Amino acid sequence: EIVLTQSPGTLSLSPGERATLSCRASQSVSSSYLAWYQQKPGQAPRLLIYGASSRATGTPDRFSGSGSGTDFTLTISRLEPEDFAVYYCQQYGGSPWTFGQGAKVEIK
Amino acid sequence: EVQLVESGGGLVQPGGSLRLSCAASGFTFSSSWMTWVRQAPGKGLEWVANIQQDGSNKYYVDSVKGRFTISRDNAKNSLFLQMNSLRAEDTAVYYCARLYYDWNDVPSFDYWGQGTLVTVSS
């Protein structure tokens, strides 16, 4: 099983600041098979990024994904109030498909 | 507008059974892989099962194999999860989602329902 480890667990930032979230895989994952989701309290997850770097429909361009192999990054260039949430990475490259434990971006 | 609406959750005793449903609309259900993902209270996401468009192929996480069965009715645009021999650790919000493969065969869970809560407790 591919284990995804997200860091930091919590990121405390102010609106307008840049957020950088890391997702490290225990084994190499094809870039095509890495996605990022956003989840707000009481809501379902929402797809942000797929294929490591492709923005899903409706994802603002302040969100960007990068990385390859075992190291992937989600960057939010300038935090908006609605971006404070929990973010999950997910891999589809190995069975079973697994998610990271989540990373919370909170208002400082 | 794409909609996925889950139902069937509730309180069940350990060892009991429950059948979840997911009603889909706004897209061609019969052409879509579908999936179930769960989230234990205060915890992260866990993929549970996938089913191919015609139901011919199904995949499960090891922890539910032999206990859960994913199925679908394309005539009714509906997805199901039959859960038997339920355990306390199955307590979670269960989400159905569409598994979408783009033109380059890159997968993603692009649409999600609002979830239904399953509580396994005596």
PDB file of C-alpha atoms in Angstrom:
ATOM      1  CA  GLU A   1       0.000   0.000   0.000  1.00  0.00           C
ATOM      2  CA  ILE A   2       1.276   3.443  -0.908  1.00  0.00           C
ATOM      3  CA  VAL A   3       1.275   5.697   2.142  1.00  0.00           C
ATOM      4  CA  LEU A   4       0.903   9.431   1.542  1.00  0.00           C
ATOM      5  CA  THR A   5       2.269  11.730   4.237  1.00  0.00           C
ATOM      6  CA  GLN A   6       1.174  15.356   4.165  1.00  0.00           C
ATOM      7  CA  SER A   7       3.070  18.172   5.833  1.00  0.00           C
ATOM      8  CA  PRO A   8       2.699  20.337   7.688  1.00  0.00           C
ATOM      9  CA  GLY A   9      -0.338  19.020   9.499  1.00  0.00           C
ATOM     10  CA  THR A  10      -1.568  22.534  10.125  1.00  0.00           C
ATOM     11  CA  LEU A  11      -0.554  25.751   8.419  1.00  0.00           C
ATOM     12  CA  SER A  12      -1.468  29.037  10.119  1.00  0.00           C
ATOM     13  CA  LEU A  13      -1.473  31.899   7.637  1.00  0.00           C
ATOM     14  CA  SER A  14      -3.151  35.209   6.948  1.00  0.00           C
ATOM     15  CA  PRO A  15      -5.273  36.060   3.901  1.00  0.00           C
ATOM     16  CA  GLY A  16      -3.051  37.146   1.040  1.00  0.00           C
ATOM     17  CA  GLU A  17      -0.175  34.912   2.090  1.00  0.00           C
ATOM     18  CA  ARG A  18       1.193  31.980   0.107  1.00  0.00           C
ATOM     19  CA  ALA A  19       0.464  28.422   1.227  1.00  0.00           C
ATOM     20  CA  THR A  20       2.653  25.466   0.320  1.00  0.00           C
ATOM     21  CA  LEU A  21       1.431  21.979   1.160  1.00  0.00           C
ATOM     22  CA  SER A  22       3.559  18.879   0.724  1.00  0.00           C
ATOM     23  CA  CYS A  23       2.514  15.303  -0.054  1.00  0.00           C
ATOM     24  CA  ARG A  24       5.193  12.617   0.120  1.00  0.00           C
ATOM     25  CA  ALA A  25       4.561   9.077  -1.122  1.00  0.00           C
ATOM     26  CA  SER A  26       6.147   5.930   0.300  1.00  0.00           C
ATOM     27  CA  GLN A  27       6.687   4.699  -3.282  1.00  0.00           C
ATOM     28  CA  SER A  28       6.923   6.458  -6.598  1.00  0.00           C
ATOM     29  CA  VAL A  29       3.568   7.543  -8.019  1.00  0.00           C
ATOM     30  CA  SER A  30       3.006   8.381 -11.647  1.00  0.00           C
ATOM     31  CA  SER A  31       2.244  12.090 -11.950  1.00  0.00           C
ATOM     32  CA  SER A  32      -0.916  11.212 -13.810  1.00  0.00           C
ATOM     33  CA  TYR A  33      -2.273   9.558 -10.722  1.00  0.00           C
ATOM     34  CA  LEU A  34      -2.014  12.228  -8.026  1.00  0.00           C
ATOM     35  CA  ALA A  35      -4.913  14.506  -7.097  1.00  0.00           C
ATOM     36  CA  TRP A  36      -5.689  17.174  -4.512  1.00  0.00           C
ATOM     37  CA  TYR A  37      -9.027  17.815  -2.801  1.00  0.00           C
ATOM     38  CA  GLN A  38     -10.338  20.586  -0.572  1.00  0.00           C
ATOM     39  CA  GLN A  39     -12.818  19.910   2.213  1.00  0.00           C
ATOM     40  CA  LYS A  40     -14.627  22.459   4.349  1.00  0.00           C
ATOM     41  CA  PRO A  41     -16.416  21.570   7.607  1.00  0.00           C
ATOM     42  CA  GLY A  42     -19.657  19.709   7.002  1.00  0.00           C
ATOM     43  CA  GLN A  43     -19.094  19.507   3.265  1.00  0.00           C
ATOM     44  CA  ALA A  44     -18.024  16.869   0.796  1.00  0.00           C
ATOM     45  CA  PRO A  45     -14.528  17.003  -0.649  1.00  0.00           C
ATOM     46  CA  ARG A  46     -14.064  19.021  -3.821  1.00  0.00           C
ATOM     47  CA  LEU A  47     -11.613  18.129  -6.560  1.00  0.00           C
ATOM     48  CA  LEU A  48      -8.994  20.853  -7.065  1.00  0.00           C
ATOM     49  CA  ILE A  49      -6.118  19.298  -8.995  1.00  0.00           C
ATOM     50  CA  TYR A  50      -5.747  16.038 -10.916  1.00  0.00           C
ATOM     51  CA  GLY A  51      -2.839  14.558 -12.821  1.00  0.00           C
ATOM     52  CA  ALA A  52      -0.581  16.338 -10.279  1.00  0.00           C
ATOM     53  CA  SER A  53      -0.871  19.712 -12.019  1.00  0.00           C
ATOM     54  CA  SER A  54      -4.145  20.046 -13.972  1.00  0.00           C
ATOM     55  CA  ARG A  55      -6.750  22.311 -12.443  1.00  0.00           C
ATOM     56  CA  ALA A  56     -10.255  20.873 -12.273  1.00  0.00           C
ATOM     57  CA  THR A  57     -13.125  22.821 -13.751  1.00  0.00           C
ATOM     58  CA  GLY A  58     -13.832  25.816 -11.548  1.00  0.00           C
ATOM     59  CA  THR A  59     -10.540  25.711  -9.651  1.00  0.00           C
ATOM     60  CA  PRO A  60      -9.140  29.255  -9.379  1.00  0.00           C
ATOM     61  CA  ASP A  61      -5.721  29.795 -10.923  1.00  0.00           C
ATOM     62  CA  ARG A  62      -4.240  30.742  -7.547  1.00  0.00           C
ATOM     63  CA  PHE A  63      -4.158  26.966  -6.932  1.00  0.00           C
ATOM     64  CA  SER A  64      -1.334  25.065  -8.583  1.00  0.00           C
ATOM     65  CA  GLY A  65       0.021  21.555  -8.292  1.00  0.00           C
ATOM     66  CA  SER A  66       3.470  20.243  -9.043  1.00  0.00           C
ATOM     67  CA  GLY A  67       5.804  17.371  -8.369  1.00  0.00           C
ATOM     68  CA  SER A  68       6.730  13.910  -9.489  1.00  0.00           C
ATOM     69  CA  GLY A  69       7.910  10.576  -8.167  1.00  0.00           C
ATOM     70  CA  THR A  70       7.419  10.683  -4.420  1.00  0.00           C
ATOM     71  CA  ASP A  71       7.162  14.432  -3.789  1.00  0.00           C
ATOM     72  CA  PHE A  72       4.173  16.554  -4.713  1.00  0.00           C
ATOM     73  CA  THR A  73       3.145  20.083  -3.772  1.00  0.00           C
ATOM     74  CA  LEU A  74      -0.054  22.096  -3.714  1.00  0.00           C
ATOM     75  CA  THR A  75       0.516  25.837  -3.734  1.00  0.00           C
ATOM     76  CA  ILE A  76      -2.052  28.544  -3.078  1.00  0.00           C
ATOM     77  CA  SER A  77      -0.448  31.744  -4.304  1.00  0.00           C
ATOM     78  CA  ARG A  78      -2.552  34.215  -2.313  1.00  0.00           C
ATOM     79  CA  LEU A  79      -4.953  32.905   0.277  1.00  0.00           C
ATOM     80  CA  GLU A  80      -8.534  34.049   0.012  1.00  0.00           C
ATOM     81  CA  PRO A  81     -10.912  33.750   3.013  1.00  0.00           C
ATOM     82  CA  GLU A  82     -12.682  30.806   1.348  1.00  0.00           C
ATOM     83  CA  ASP A  83      -9.424  28.834   1.041  1.00  0.00           C
ATOM     84  CA  PHE A  84      -9.158  28.072   4.757  1.00  0.00           C
ATOM     85  CA  ALA A  85      -9.987  24.381   4.793  1.00  0.00           C
ATOM     86  CA  VAL A  86      -8.486  20.892   4.923  1.00  0.00           C
ATOM     87  CA  TYR A  87      -6.599  19.613   1.894  1.00  0.00           C
ATOM     88  CA  TYR A  88      -6.038  15.981   0.951  1.00  0.00           C
ATOM     89  CA  CYS A  89      -3.756  14.447  -1.625  1.00  0.00           C
ATOM     90  CA  GLN A  90      -4.718  11.128  -3.192  1.00  0.00           C
ATOM     91  CA  GLN A  91      -2.897   8.592  -5.317  1.00  0.00           C
ATOM     92  CA  TYR A  92      -4.480   6.352  -7.934  1.00  0.00           C
ATOM     93  CA  GLY A  93      -1.275   4.626  -8.994  1.00  0.00           C
ATOM     94  CA  GLY A  94      -1.227   1.669  -6.623  1.00  0.00           C
ATOM     95  CA  SER A  95      -3.886  -0.539  -5.086  1.00  0.00           C
ATOM     96  CA  PRO A  96      -5.569   0.356  -2.869  1.00  0.00           C
ATOM     97  CA  TRP A  97      -6.057   3.982  -3.789  1.00  0.00           C
ATOM     98  CA  THR A  98      -5.043   6.011  -0.767  1.00  0.00           C
ATOM     99  CA  PHE A  99      -5.370   9.511   0.639  1.00  0.00           C
ATOM    100  CA  GLY A 100      -3.001  11.537   2.742  1.00  0.00           C
ATOM    101  CA  GLN A 101      -4.057  12.242   6.315  1.00  0.00           C
ATOM    102  CA  GLY A 102      -5.006  15.811   5.427  1.00  0.00           C
ATOM    103  CA  ALA A 103      -3.487  19.228   6.040  1.00  0.00           C
ATOM    104  CA  LYS A 104      -5.416  22.072   7.600  1.00  0.00           C
ATOM    105  CA  VAL A 105      -4.915  25.653   6.462  1.00  0.00           C
ATOM    106  CA  GLU A 106      -6.191  27.891   9.238  1.00  0.00           C
ATOM    107  CA  ILE A 107      -6.452  31.614   9.707  1.00  0.00           C
ATOM    108  CA  LYS A 108      -3.615  33.048  11.743  1.00  0.00           C
TER     109      LYS A 108
ATOM    110  CA  GLU B   1     -26.209  20.224 -13.018  1.00  0.00           C
ATOM    111  CA  VAL B   2     -24.563  17.075 -11.672  1.00  0.00           C
ATOM    112  CA  GLN B   3     -26.168  15.734  -8.527  1.00  0.00           C
ATOM    113  CA  LEU B   4     -25.312  12.732  -6.386  1.00  0.00           C
ATOM    114  CA  VAL B   5     -27.646  12.111  -3.476  1.00  0.00           C
ATOM    115  CA  GLU B   6     -26.876   9.380  -0.947  1.00  0.00           C
ATOM    116  CA  SER B   7     -29.408   7.773   1.350  1.00  0.00           C
ATOM    117  CA  GLY B   8     -29.794   4.745   3.575  1.00  0.00           C
ATOM    118  CA  GLY B   9     -27.461   5.606   6.408  1.00  0.00           C
ATOM    119  CA  GLY B  10     -28.390   5.211  10.048  1.00  0.00           C
ATOM    120  CA  LEU B  11     -27.683   3.429  13.306  1.00  0.00           C
ATOM    121  CA  VAL B  12     -27.044  -0.312  13.117  1.00  0.00           C
ATOM    122  CA  GLN B  13     -25.784  -2.842  15.632  1.00  0.00           C
ATOM    123  CA  PRO B  14     -22.449  -4.601  15.190  1.00  0.00           C
ATOM    124  CA  GLY B  15     -22.906  -7.572  12.888  1.00  0.00           C
ATOM    125  CA  GLY B  16     -25.870  -5.957  11.192  1.00  0.00           C
ATOM    126  CA  SER B  17     -26.460  -4.908   7.600  1.00  0.00           C
ATOM    127  CA  LEU B  18     -27.269  -1.715   5.768  1.00  0.00           C
ATOM    128  CA  ARG B  19     -27.767  -0.810   2.114  1.00  0.00           C
ATOM    129  CA  LEU B  20     -26.706   2.601   0.909  1.00  0.00           C
ATOM    130  CA  SER B  21     -28.058   4.174  -2.269  1.00  0.00           C
ATOM    131  CA  CYS B  22     -26.813   7.012  -4.427  1.00  0.00           C
ATOM    132  CA  ALA B  23     -29.123   8.658  -6.968  1.00  0.00           C
ATOM    133  CA  ALA B  24     -27.285  10.277  -9.853  1.00  0.00           C
ATOM    134  CA  SER B  25     -28.428  12.949 -12.276  1.00  0.00           C
ATOM    135  CA  GLY B  26     -26.974  15.529 -14.634  1.00  0.00           C
ATOM    136  CA  PHE B  27     -24.525  13.228 -16.403  1.00  0.00           C
ATOM    137  CA  THR B  28     -24.522   9.950 -18.318  1.00  0.00           C
ATOM    138  CA  PHE B  29     -24.471   7.556 -15.385  1.00  0.00           C
ATOM    139  CA  SER B  30     -24.217   4.419 -17.518  1.00  0.00           C
ATOM    140  CA  SER B  31     -20.954   5.702 -19.047  1.00  0.00           C
ATOM    141  CA  SER B  32     -19.290   6.450 -15.732  1.00  0.00           C
ATOM    142  CA  TRP B  33     -17.225   4.492 -13.283  1.00  0.00           C
ATOM    143  CA  MET B  34     -18.513   5.131  -9.772  1.00  0.00           C
ATOM    144  CA  THR B  35     -16.972   4.892  -6.338  1.00  0.00           C
ATOM    145  CA  TRP B  36     -17.660   4.962  -2.602  1.00  0.00           C
ATOM    146  CA  VAL B  37     -15.358   6.862  -0.225  1.00  0.00           C
ATOM    147  CA  ARG B  38     -15.829   7.023   3.538  1.00  0.00           C
ATOM    148  CA  GLN B  39     -14.727   9.315   6.333  1.00  0.00           C
ATOM    149  CA  ALA B  40     -14.774   8.291   9.977  1.00  0.00           C
ATOM    150  CA  PRO B  41     -15.784  11.072  12.383  1.00  0.00           C
ATOM    151  CA  GLY B  42     -12.966  13.607  12.659  1.00  0.00           C
ATOM    152  CA  LYS B  43     -10.707  11.493  10.435  1.00  0.00           C
ATOM    153  CA  GLY B  44      -9.437  11.471   6.866  1.00  0.00           C
ATOM    154  CA  LEU B  45     -10.794   9.998   3.664  1.00  0.00           C
ATOM    155  CA  GLU B  46     -10.675   6.306   2.761  1.00  0.00           C
ATOM    156  CA  TRP B  47     -11.483   4.856  -0.652  1.00  0.00           C
ATOM    157  CA  VAL B  48     -13.888   1.904  -0.267  1.00  0.00           C
ATOM    158  CA  ALA B  49     -14.912   0.507  -3.670  1.00  0.00           C
ATOM    159  CA  ASN B  50     -15.176   1.153  -7.416  1.00  0.00           C
ATOM    160  CA  ILE B  51     -17.496  -0.257 -10.047  1.00  0.00           C
ATOM    161  CA  GLN B  52     -17.135  -0.184 -13.795  1.00  0.00           C
ATOM    162  CA  GLN B  53     -19.798   1.231 -16.079  1.00  0.00           C
ATOM    163  CA  ASP B  54     -21.549  -2.076 -16.751  1.00  0.00           C
ATOM    164  CA  GLY B  55     -20.863  -3.529 -13.324  1.00  0.00           C
ATOM    165  CA  SER B  56     -18.496  -6.144 -14.724  1.00  0.00           C
ATOM    166  CA  ASN B  57     -15.496  -5.092 -12.642  1.00  0.00           C
ATOM    167  CA  LYS B  58     -15.506  -4.169  -8.979  1.00  0.00           C
ATOM    168  CA  TYR B  59     -12.637  -3.291  -6.659  1.00  0.00           C
ATOM    169  CA  TYR B  60     -12.562  -3.036  -2.878  1.00  0.00           C
ATOM    170  CA  VAL B  61     -10.242  -1.959  -0.104  1.00  0.00           C
ATOM    171  CA  ASP B  62      -9.089  -5.042   1.812  1.00  0.00           C
ATOM    172  CA  SER B  63     -10.884  -4.062   5.027  1.00  0.00           C
ATOM    173  CA  VAL B  64     -14.326  -4.458   3.409  1.00  0.00           C
ATOM    174  CA  LYS B  65     -13.718  -7.381   1.037  1.00  0.00           C
ATOM    175  CA  GLY B  66     -16.205 -10.166   1.618  1.00  0.00           C
ATOM    176  CA  ARG B  67     -18.478  -7.899   3.674  1.00  0.00           C
ATOM    177  CA  PHE B  68     -19.406  -5.039   1.313  1.00  0.00           C
ATOM    178  CA  THR B  69     -20.783  -5.294  -2.221  1.00  0.00           C
ATOM    179  CA  ILE B  70     -20.920  -2.419  -4.670  1.00  0.00           C
ATOM    180  CA  SER B  71     -23.548  -2.580  -7.398  1.00  0.00           C
ATOM    181  CA  ARG B  72     -25.475  -0.337  -9.763  1.00  0.00           C
ATOM    182  CA  ASP B  73     -28.714  -0.070 -11.709  1.00  0.00           C
ATOM    183  CA  ASN B  74     -28.054   1.937 -14.859  1.00  0.00           C
ATOM    184  CA  ALA B  75     -31.744   1.986 -15.769  1.00  0.00           C
ATOM    185  CA  LYS B  76     -32.424   3.866 -12.537  1.00  0.00           C
ATOM    186  CA  ASN B  77     -29.191   5.900 -12.456  1.00  0.00           C
ATOM    187  CA  SER B  78     -28.439   4.444  -9.058  1.00  0.00           C
ATOM    188  CA  LEU B  79     -25.390   3.183  -7.191  1.00  0.00           C
ATOM    189  CA  PHE B  80     -25.551   0.921  -4.148  1.00  0.00           C
ATOM    190  CA  LEU B  81     -23.361  -0.325  -1.333  1.00  0.00           C
ATOM    191  CA  GLN B  82     -24.570  -3.412   0.509  1.00  0.00           C
ATOM    192  CA  MET B  83     -22.787  -3.550   3.854  1.00  0.00           C
ATOM    193  CA  ASN B  84     -22.921  -6.764   5.888  1.00  0.00           C
ATOM    194  CA  SER B  85     -21.214  -7.879   9.095  1.00  0.00           C
ATOM    195  CA  LEU B  86     -20.781  -4.272  10.102  1.00  0.00           C
ATOM    196  CA  ARG B  87     -18.173  -3.337  12.692  1.00  0.00           C
ATOM    197  CA  ALA B  88     -17.661  -0.301  14.883  1.00  0.00           C
ATOM    198  CA  GLU B  89     -14.761   0.738  12.663  1.00  0.00           C
ATOM    199  CA  ASP B  90     -17.146   1.037   9.689  1.00  0.00           C
ATOM    200  CA  THR B  91     -18.733   4.053  11.367  1.00  0.00           C
ATOM    201  CA  ALA B  92     -18.280   6.906   8.905  1.00  0.00           C
ATOM    202  CA  VAL B  93     -19.876   9.277   6.472  1.00  0.00           C
ATOM    203  CA  TYR B  94     -20.113   7.436   3.168  1.00  0.00           C
ATOM    204  CA  TYR B  95     -19.777   9.472  -0.014  1.00  0.00           C
ATOM    205  CA  CYS B  96     -20.533   8.359  -3.533  1.00  0.00           C
ATOM    206  CA  ALA B  97     -18.502   9.998  -6.244  1.00  0.00           C
ATOM    207  CA  ARG B  98     -18.015   9.794  -9.976  1.00  0.00           C
ATOM    208  CA  LEU B  99     -14.702   8.362 -11.084  1.00  0.00           C
ATOM    209  CA  TYR B 100     -13.848  10.308 -14.203  1.00  0.00           C
ATOM    210  CA  TYR B 101     -11.137   9.424 -16.714  1.00  0.00           C
ATOM    211  CA  ASP B 102     -10.147  12.313 -18.941  1.00  0.00           C
ATOM    212  CA  TRP B 103      -9.098  12.084 -22.604  1.00  0.00           C
ATOM    213  CA  ASN B 104      -5.597  11.080 -21.457  1.00  0.00           C
ATOM    214  CA  ASP B 105      -6.941   8.384 -19.100  1.00  0.00           C
ATOM    215  CA  VAL B 106      -6.095  10.432 -16.023  1.00  0.00           C
ATOM    216  CA  PRO B 107      -8.508   9.571 -13.182  1.00  0.00           C
ATOM    217  CA  SER B 108     -10.146  11.759 -10.569  1.00  0.00           C
ATOM    218  CA  PHE B 109     -13.196  11.821  -8.311  1.00  0.00           C
ATOM    219  CA  ASP B 110     -14.754  14.864  -9.913  1.00  0.00           C
ATOM    220  CA  TYR B 111     -18.251  14.946  -8.416  1.00  0.00           C
ATOM    221  CA  TRP B 112     -19.263  13.984  -4.892  1.00  0.00           C
ATOM    222  CA  GLY B 113     -22.509  13.566  -3.033  1.00  0.00           C
ATOM    223  CA  GLN B 114     -23.145  15.164   0.359  1.00  0.00           C
ATOM    224  CA  GLY B 115     -22.669  11.866   2.187  1.00  0.00           C
ATOM    225  CA  THR B 116     -24.745   9.663   4.477  1.00  0.00           C
ATOM    226  CA  LEU B 117     -23.753   8.776   8.028  1.00  0.00           C
ATOM    227  CA  VAL B 118     -23.482   5.154   9.099  1.00  0.00           C
ATOM    228  CA  THR B 119     -23.114   4.516  12.819  1.00  0.00           C
ATOM    229  CA  VAL B 120     -22.322   1.011  14.029  1.00  0.00           C
ATOM    230  CA  SER B 121     -22.981   0.762  17.734  1.00  0.00           C
ATOM    231  CA  SER B 122     -24.858  -1.319  20.269  1.00  0.00           C
TER     232      SER B 122
END
